[in-house]
């Protein structure tokens, strides 16, 4: 399946976020992830740009995302997905690691 990547940089040229979106196996769904960002504003812009470029915005129900949530939650990601895109959670699953991940889940939106 086709995949696309977008990168956001600041004025200094430093990467402040990126998103990968790829076509699902059935060619109708668009799978989002990872979506990493230093802020919710950058994550929103990246998701809008990616959705618009892939026509996923026309059919939000075909947009598939895995939002990582830990003990403290990930309220920025959940709020962005639900309020900005009208996408609701479908099901929960558990991702298991042999070691604690060395990244901040609050910067991971999908």
Coordinates of C-alpha atoms in Angstrom, one line a residue:
X1 CA 0.0 0.0 0.0
X2 CA 1.0 3.6 -0.6
X3 CA 2.4 5.6 2.3
X4 CA 3.2 9.3 2.8
X5 CA 5.2 11.1 5.4
X6 CA 5.1 14.8 6.4
X7 CA 7.6 16.6 8.6
X8 CA 7.1 19.9 10.5
X9 CA 10.1 22.0 11.3
X10 CA 10.5 25.2 13.3
X11 CA 12.2 28.4 12.2
X12 CA 15.7 26.9 13.0
X13 CA 15.0 23.9 10.8
X14 CA 14.6 21.5 13.8
X15 CA 12.0 18.8 13.4
X16 CA 9.1 19.4 15.7
X17 CA 6.7 16.8 14.4
X18 CA 6.1 14.2 11.8
X19 CA 3.2 11.9 10.6
X20 CA 3.0 8.8 8.5
X21 CA -0.2 7.9 6.7
X22 CA -0.7 4.8 4.7
X23 CA -3.4 3.0 2.8
X24 CA -5.1 0.1 4.5
X25 CA -5.2 -3.3 3.0
X26 CA -8.7 -2.8 1.8
X27 CA -7.6 0.4 0.0
X28 CA -10.4 2.4 1.6
X29 CA -9.0 2.9 5.1
X30 CA -6.2 5.3 5.8
X31 CA -3.9 4.3 8.7
X32 CA -2.2 7.0 10.7
X33 CA 0.9 6.4 12.8
X34 CA 3.2 7.3 14.0
X35 CA 2.2 11.0 14.7
X36 CA 4.7 12.6 16.9
X37 CA 4.8 16.2 17.8
X38 CA 6.1 18.7 20.4
X39 CA 2.6 20.3 20.6
X40 CA -1.0 19.7 19.9
X41 CA -1.0 22.6 17.5
X42 CA 1.7 21.0 15.3
X43 CA 0.0 17.6 15.6
X44 CA -3.3 19.1 14.4
X45 CA -1.7 20.8 11.4
X46 CA 0.1 17.7 10.4
X47 CA -3.1 15.6 10.6
X48 CA -5.1 18.1 8.6
X49 CA -2.4 18.3 5.9
X50 CA -2.1 14.5 5.7
X51 CA -5.9 14.0 5.7
X52 CA -6.4 16.6 3.0
X53 CA -3.6 15.3 0.8
X54 CA -4.9 11.8 1.0
X55 CA -8.7 12.6 0.8
X56 CA -9.2 11.0 4.2
X57 CA -10.9 14.1 5.4
X58 CA -13.8 13.4 3.1
X59 CA -14.5 10.2 5.0
X60 CA -13.5 10.5 8.6
X61 CA -14.9 7.1 9.4
X62 CA -12.3 5.6 7.2
X63 CA -9.4 7.2 9.2
X64 CA -7.8 4.6 11.5
X65 CA -5.5 5.7 14.4
X66 CA -4.0 4.0 17.3
X67 CA -3.7 6.6 20.2
X68 CA -1.3 5.5 22.9
X69 CA -2.6 6.1 26.4
X70 CA -0.8 5.3 29.6
X71 CA -1.7 5.6 33.3
X72 CA -1.7 9.4 33.1
X73 CA -3.7 9.2 29.9
X74 CA -3.0 11.2 26.7
X75 CA -5.8 13.8 26.9
X76 CA -4.3 16.1 24.2
X77 CA -4.4 13.3 21.6
X78 CA -7.8 12.0 22.6
X79 CA -9.3 15.6 22.5
X80 CA -7.7 16.3 19.1
X81 CA -9.0 13.1 17.5
X82 CA -12.5 13.3 19.0
X83 CA -13.2 17.1 18.7
X84 CA -11.3 18.1 15.6
X85 CA -12.0 15.0 13.5
X86 CA -15.1 13.6 15.1
X87 CA -13.5 10.2 15.3
X88 CA -14.5 8.1 18.3
X89 CA -12.6 5.2 20.0
X90 CA -13.5 1.8 18.6
X91 CA -11.7 -0.6 20.8
X92 CA -8.8 -0.8 23.3
X93 CA -5.7 -2.9 23.0
X94 CA -2.5 -3.4 25.0
X95 CA 1.0 -2.8 23.6
X96 CA 3.6 -4.6 25.6
X97 CA 7.3 -3.8 25.9
X98 CA 10.2 -5.7 27.4
X99 CA 11.7 -2.4 28.7
X100 CA 10.0 1.0 29.5
X101 CA 9.9 3.1 26.3
X102 CA 12.3 6.0 26.3
X103 CA 9.9 8.5 24.8
X104 CA 7.2 10.7 26.1
X105 CA 3.7 9.4 25.3
X106 CA 2.3 13.0 25.6
X107 CA 4.2 13.8 22.4
X108 CA 2.8 10.7 20.6
X109 CA -0.6 11.4 19.1
X110 CA -1.0 8.2 17.1

